[in-house]
């Protein structure tokens, strides 16, 4: 876990996620990414006590195979948000989490979005 308080600054249009209704969520996710996706990520990811797996699950990654209509997690994702960097970060984190669970099919699905 990352017991840190974060304060975001509204800086649209510099931050394309700033005008999104879930701005606070994106700010928290940026903190998680900055703490997790570091040069020592591979070593920490393999250490089950490092907290990396929990941090990667920040966005509650779902099993995309259970979504009947693939457009629900491809096309609609782009249409429902103005925060493309945030969505791409979510997909990258979920793909990494799937890899750590040896679920290569799900990792590939998240990587192909």
mmCIF file with all atom_site columns, C-alpha atoms in Angstrom:
data_model
loop_
_atom_site.group_PDB
_atom_site.id
_atom_site.type_symbol
_atom_site.label_atom_id
_atom_site.label_alt_id
_atom_site.label_comp_id
_atom_site.label_asym_id
_atom_site.label_entity_id
_atom_site.label_seq_id
_atom_site.pdbx_PDB_ins_code
_atom_site.Cartn_x
_atom_site.Cartn_y
_atom_site.Cartn_z
_atom_site.occupancy
_atom_site.B_iso_or_equiv
_atom_site.pdbx_formal_charge
_atom_site.auth_seq_id
_atom_site.auth_comp_id
_atom_site.auth_asym_id
_atom_site.auth_atom_id
_atom_site.pdbx_PDB_model_num
ATOM 1   C CA . UNK A 1 1   ? 0.000   0.000   0.000   1.00 0.00 ? 1   UNK A CA 1
ATOM 2   C CA . UNK A 1 2   ? 1.025   3.593   -0.540  1.00 0.00 ? 2   UNK A CA 1
ATOM 3   C CA . UNK A 1 3   ? -0.006  5.695   2.486   1.00 0.00 ? 3   UNK A CA 1
ATOM 4   C CA . UNK A 1 4   ? 0.542   9.065   0.835   1.00 0.00 ? 4   UNK A CA 1
ATOM 5   C CA . UNK A 1 5   ? -1.780  12.031  0.444   1.00 0.00 ? 5   UNK A CA 1
ATOM 6   C CA . UNK A 1 6   ? -1.759  13.662  -2.943  1.00 0.00 ? 6   UNK A CA 1
ATOM 7   C CA . UNK A 1 7   ? -3.075  17.045  -3.926  1.00 0.00 ? 7   UNK A CA 1
ATOM 8   C CA . UNK A 1 8   ? -3.791  17.640  -7.586  1.00 0.00 ? 8   UNK A CA 1
ATOM 9   C CA . UNK A 1 9   ? -3.617  20.927  -9.352  1.00 0.00 ? 9   UNK A CA 1
ATOM 10  C CA . UNK A 1 10  ? -6.125  21.700  -12.049 1.00 0.00 ? 10  UNK A CA 1
ATOM 11  C CA . UNK A 1 11  ? -3.847  22.331  -15.004 1.00 0.00 ? 11  UNK A CA 1
ATOM 12  C CA . UNK A 1 12  ? -5.959  21.786  -18.090 1.00 0.00 ? 12  UNK A CA 1
ATOM 13  C CA . UNK A 1 13  ? -4.983  21.786  -20.966 1.00 0.00 ? 13  UNK A CA 1
ATOM 14  C CA . UNK A 1 14  ? -1.455  20.797  -19.868 1.00 0.00 ? 14  UNK A CA 1
ATOM 15  C CA . UNK A 1 15  ? -2.827  17.655  -18.221 1.00 0.00 ? 15  UNK A CA 1
ATOM 16  C CA . UNK A 1 16  ? -5.399  16.124  -20.553 1.00 0.00 ? 16  UNK A CA 1
ATOM 17  C CA . UNK A 1 17  ? -6.983  14.330  -17.597 1.00 0.00 ? 17  UNK A CA 1
ATOM 18  C CA . UNK A 1 18  ? -7.560  17.546  -15.648 1.00 0.00 ? 18  UNK A CA 1
ATOM 19  C CA . UNK A 1 19  ? -11.044 18.193  -16.972 1.00 0.00 ? 19  UNK A CA 1
ATOM 20  C CA . UNK A 1 20  ? -12.241 14.647  -16.420 1.00 0.00 ? 20  UNK A CA 1
ATOM 21  C CA . UNK A 1 21  ? -14.891 14.031  -13.758 1.00 0.00 ? 21  UNK A CA 1
ATOM 22  C CA . UNK A 1 22  ? -12.602 11.442  -12.160 1.00 0.00 ? 22  UNK A CA 1
ATOM 23  C CA . UNK A 1 23  ? -9.650  13.830  -11.918 1.00 0.00 ? 23  UNK A CA 1
ATOM 24  C CA . UNK A 1 24  ? -8.767  12.825  -8.349  1.00 0.00 ? 24  UNK A CA 1
ATOM 25  C CA . UNK A 1 25  ? -8.617  9.194   -9.436  1.00 0.00 ? 25  UNK A CA 1
ATOM 26  C CA . UNK A 1 26  ? -6.189  10.024  -12.253 1.00 0.00 ? 26  UNK A CA 1
ATOM 27  C CA . UNK A 1 27  ? -3.982  12.009  -9.862  1.00 0.00 ? 27  UNK A CA 1
ATOM 28  C CA . UNK A 1 28  ? -3.828  9.058   -7.471  1.00 0.00 ? 28  UNK A CA 1
ATOM 29  C CA . UNK A 1 29  ? -3.064  6.727   -10.364 1.00 0.00 ? 29  UNK A CA 1
ATOM 30  C CA . UNK A 1 30  ? -0.217  8.964   -11.540 1.00 0.00 ? 30  UNK A CA 1
ATOM 31  C CA . UNK A 1 31  ? 1.293   8.667   -8.061  1.00 0.00 ? 31  UNK A CA 1
ATOM 32  C CA . UNK A 1 32  ? 0.956   4.890   -8.092  1.00 0.00 ? 32  UNK A CA 1
ATOM 33  C CA . UNK A 1 33  ? 2.600   4.683   -11.516 1.00 0.00 ? 33  UNK A CA 1
ATOM 34  C CA . UNK A 1 34  ? 5.470   6.941   -10.457 1.00 0.00 ? 34  UNK A CA 1
ATOM 35  C CA . UNK A 1 35  ? 6.125   4.715   -7.425  1.00 0.00 ? 35  UNK A CA 1
ATOM 36  C CA . UNK A 1 36  ? 5.688   1.355   -9.180  1.00 0.00 ? 36  UNK A CA 1
ATOM 37  C CA . UNK A 1 37  ? 6.905   1.597   -12.773 1.00 0.00 ? 37  UNK A CA 1
ATOM 38  C CA . UNK A 1 38  ? 10.498  2.396   -11.855 1.00 0.00 ? 38  UNK A CA 1
ATOM 39  C CA . UNK A 1 39  ? 13.769  0.906   -13.136 1.00 0.00 ? 39  UNK A CA 1
ATOM 40  C CA . UNK A 1 40  ? 13.597  -1.782  -10.438 1.00 0.00 ? 40  UNK A CA 1
ATOM 41  C CA . UNK A 1 41  ? 10.043  -2.762  -11.372 1.00 0.00 ? 41  UNK A CA 1
ATOM 42  C CA . UNK A 1 42  ? 10.956  -6.264  -12.666 1.00 0.00 ? 42  UNK A CA 1
ATOM 43  C CA . UNK A 1 43  ? 12.648  -7.246  -9.407  1.00 0.00 ? 43  UNK A CA 1
ATOM 44  C CA . UNK A 1 44  ? 9.913   -5.772  -7.233  1.00 0.00 ? 44  UNK A CA 1
ATOM 45  C CA . UNK A 1 45  ? 7.192   -7.347  -9.368  1.00 0.00 ? 45  UNK A CA 1
ATOM 46  C CA . UNK A 1 46  ? 8.597   -10.809 -8.687  1.00 0.00 ? 46  UNK A CA 1
ATOM 47  C CA . UNK A 1 47  ? 8.754   -10.131 -4.945  1.00 0.00 ? 47  UNK A CA 1
ATOM 48  C CA . UNK A 1 48  ? 5.275   -10.904 -3.638  1.00 0.00 ? 48  UNK A CA 1
ATOM 49  C CA . UNK A 1 49  ? 5.894   -8.864  -0.481  1.00 0.00 ? 49  UNK A CA 1
ATOM 50  C CA . UNK A 1 50  ? 6.853   -5.624  -2.274  1.00 0.00 ? 50  UNK A CA 1
ATOM 51  C CA . UNK A 1 51  ? 3.277   -4.366  -2.732  1.00 0.00 ? 51  UNK A CA 1
ATOM 52  C CA . UNK A 1 52  ? 3.722   -3.989  -6.491  1.00 0.00 ? 52  UNK A CA 1
ATOM 53  C CA . UNK A 1 53  ? 0.929   -6.437  -7.354  1.00 0.00 ? 53  UNK A CA 1
ATOM 54  C CA . UNK A 1 54  ? -1.504  -4.624  -5.099  1.00 0.00 ? 54  UNK A CA 1
ATOM 55  C CA . UNK A 1 55  ? -0.474  -1.288  -6.601  1.00 0.00 ? 55  UNK A CA 1
ATOM 56  C CA . UNK A 1 56  ? -0.965  -2.621  -10.141 1.00 0.00 ? 56  UNK A CA 1
ATOM 57  C CA . UNK A 1 57  ? -4.475  -3.653  -9.162  1.00 0.00 ? 57  UNK A CA 1
ATOM 58  C CA . UNK A 1 58  ? -5.233  -0.002  -8.331  1.00 0.00 ? 58  UNK A CA 1
ATOM 59  C CA . UNK A 1 59  ? -7.885  0.167   -11.045 1.00 0.00 ? 59  UNK A CA 1
ATOM 60  C CA . UNK A 1 60  ? -9.580  -3.151  -10.278 1.00 0.00 ? 60  UNK A CA 1
ATOM 61  C CA . UNK A 1 61  ? -8.639  -4.844  -13.525 1.00 0.00 ? 61  UNK A CA 1
ATOM 62  C CA . UNK A 1 62  ? -11.454 -6.906  -14.909 1.00 0.00 ? 62  UNK A CA 1
ATOM 63  C CA . UNK A 1 63  ? -11.297 -10.127 -16.890 1.00 0.00 ? 63  UNK A CA 1
ATOM 64  C CA . UNK A 1 64  ? -11.994 -8.867  -20.396 1.00 0.00 ? 64  UNK A CA 1
ATOM 65  C CA . UNK A 1 65  ? -12.894 -12.392 -21.536 1.00 0.00 ? 65  UNK A CA 1
ATOM 66  C CA . UNK A 1 66  ? -16.050 -12.143 -19.445 1.00 0.00 ? 66  UNK A CA 1
ATOM 67  C CA . UNK A 1 67  ? -17.254 -9.026  -21.268 1.00 0.00 ? 67  UNK A CA 1
ATOM 68  C CA . UNK A 1 68  ? -19.578 -10.320 -23.961 1.00 0.00 ? 68  UNK A CA 1
ATOM 69  C CA . UNK A 1 69  ? -19.192 -7.363  -26.313 1.00 0.00 ? 69  UNK A CA 1
ATOM 70  C CA . UNK A 1 70  ? -15.561 -6.414  -26.955 1.00 0.00 ? 70  UNK A CA 1
ATOM 71  C CA . UNK A 1 71  ? -16.678 -2.952  -28.042 1.00 0.00 ? 71  UNK A CA 1
ATOM 72  C CA . UNK A 1 72  ? -17.545 -2.316  -24.386 1.00 0.00 ? 72  UNK A CA 1
ATOM 73  C CA . UNK A 1 73  ? -13.841 -2.222  -23.475 1.00 0.00 ? 73  UNK A CA 1
ATOM 74  C CA . UNK A 1 74  ? -12.339 -0.946  -26.722 1.00 0.00 ? 74  UNK A CA 1
ATOM 75  C CA . UNK A 1 75  ? -14.436 1.624   -28.561 1.00 0.00 ? 75  UNK A CA 1
ATOM 76  C CA . UNK A 1 76  ? -16.566 2.724   -25.618 1.00 0.00 ? 76  UNK A CA 1
ATOM 77  C CA . UNK A 1 77  ? -13.525 3.320   -23.412 1.00 0.00 ? 77  UNK A CA 1
ATOM 78  C CA . UNK A 1 78  ? -12.268 5.926   -25.839 1.00 0.00 ? 78  UNK A CA 1
ATOM 79  C CA . UNK A 1 79  ? -15.698 7.493   -26.174 1.00 0.00 ? 79  UNK A CA 1
ATOM 80  C CA . UNK A 1 80  ? -16.476 7.670   -22.446 1.00 0.00 ? 80  UNK A CA 1
ATOM 81  C CA . UNK A 1 81  ? -13.414 9.531   -21.273 1.00 0.00 ? 81  UNK A CA 1
ATOM 82  C CA . UNK A 1 82  ? -11.372 12.544  -22.197 1.00 0.00 ? 82  UNK A CA 1
ATOM 83  C CA . UNK A 1 83  ? -8.379  11.076  -20.400 1.00 0.00 ? 83  UNK A CA 1
ATOM 84  C CA . UNK A 1 84  ? -6.604  8.863   -22.912 1.00 0.00 ? 84  UNK A CA 1
ATOM 85  C CA . UNK A 1 85  ? -3.323  8.835   -20.942 1.00 0.00 ? 85  UNK A CA 1
ATOM 86  C CA . UNK A 1 86  ? -5.206  7.621   -17.890 1.00 0.00 ? 86  UNK A CA 1
ATOM 87  C CA . UNK A 1 87  ? -6.966  4.888   -19.809 1.00 0.00 ? 87  UNK A CA 1
ATOM 88  C CA . UNK A 1 88  ? -3.737  3.750   -21.458 1.00 0.00 ? 88  UNK A CA 1
ATOM 89  C CA . UNK A 1 89  ? -2.024  3.696   -18.061 1.00 0.00 ? 89  UNK A CA 1
ATOM 90  C CA . UNK A 1 90  ? -4.817  1.506   -16.729 1.00 0.00 ? 90  UNK A CA 1
ATOM 91  C CA . UNK A 1 91  ? -4.414  -0.917  -19.617 1.00 0.00 ? 91  UNK A CA 1
ATOM 92  C CA . UNK A 1 92  ? -0.633  -1.071  -19.142 1.00 0.00 ? 92  UNK A CA 1
ATOM 93  C CA . UNK A 1 93  ? -0.974  -1.720  -15.415 1.00 0.00 ? 93  UNK A CA 1
ATOM 94  C CA . UNK A 1 94  ? -3.636  -4.390  -15.951 1.00 0.00 ? 94  UNK A CA 1
ATOM 95  C CA . UNK A 1 95  ? -1.511  -6.046  -18.623 1.00 0.00 ? 95  UNK A CA 1
ATOM 96  C CA . UNK A 1 96  ? 1.469   -6.168  -16.257 1.00 0.00 ? 96  UNK A CA 1
ATOM 97  C CA . UNK A 1 97  ? -0.709  -7.608  -13.491 1.00 0.00 ? 97  UNK A CA 1
ATOM 98  C CA . UNK A 1 98  ? -2.005  -10.319 -15.846 1.00 0.00 ? 98  UNK A CA 1
ATOM 99  C CA . UNK A 1 99  ? 1.587   -11.193 -16.806 1.00 0.00 ? 99  UNK A CA 1
ATOM 100 C CA . UNK A 1 100 ? 2.521   -11.548 -13.142 1.00 0.00 ? 100 UNK A CA 1
ATOM 101 C CA . UNK A 1 101 ? -0.383  -13.972 -12.771 1.00 0.00 ? 101 UNK A CA 1
ATOM 102 C CA . UNK A 1 102 ? 0.854   -15.936 -15.822 1.00 0.00 ? 102 UNK A CA 1
ATOM 103 C CA . UNK A 1 103 ? -2.346  -15.049 -17.688 1.00 0.00 ? 103 UNK A CA 1
ATOM 104 C CA . UNK A 1 104 ? -0.792  -14.335 -21.067 1.00 0.00 ? 104 UNK A CA 1
ATOM 105 C CA . UNK A 1 105 ? -4.106  -14.279 -22.918 1.00 0.00 ? 105 UNK A CA 1
ATOM 106 C CA . UNK A 1 106 ? -5.502  -11.509 -20.715 1.00 0.00 ? 106 UNK A CA 1
ATOM 107 C CA . UNK A 1 107 ? -2.213  -9.596  -20.839 1.00 0.00 ? 107 UNK A CA 1
ATOM 108 C CA . UNK A 1 108 ? -2.365  -9.690  -24.623 1.00 0.00 ? 108 UNK A CA 1
ATOM 109 C CA . UNK A 1 109 ? -5.973  -8.474  -24.614 1.00 0.00 ? 109 UNK A CA 1
ATOM 110 C CA . UNK A 1 110 ? -5.033  -5.482  -22.467 1.00 0.00 ? 110 UNK A CA 1
ATOM 111 C CA . UNK A 1 111 ? -1.987  -4.806  -24.639 1.00 0.00 ? 111 UNK A CA 1
ATOM 112 C CA . UNK A 1 112 ? -3.927  -4.830  -27.882 1.00 0.00 ? 112 UNK A CA 1
ATOM 113 C CA . UNK A 1 113 ? -6.441  -2.184  -26.854 1.00 0.00 ? 113 UNK A CA 1
#
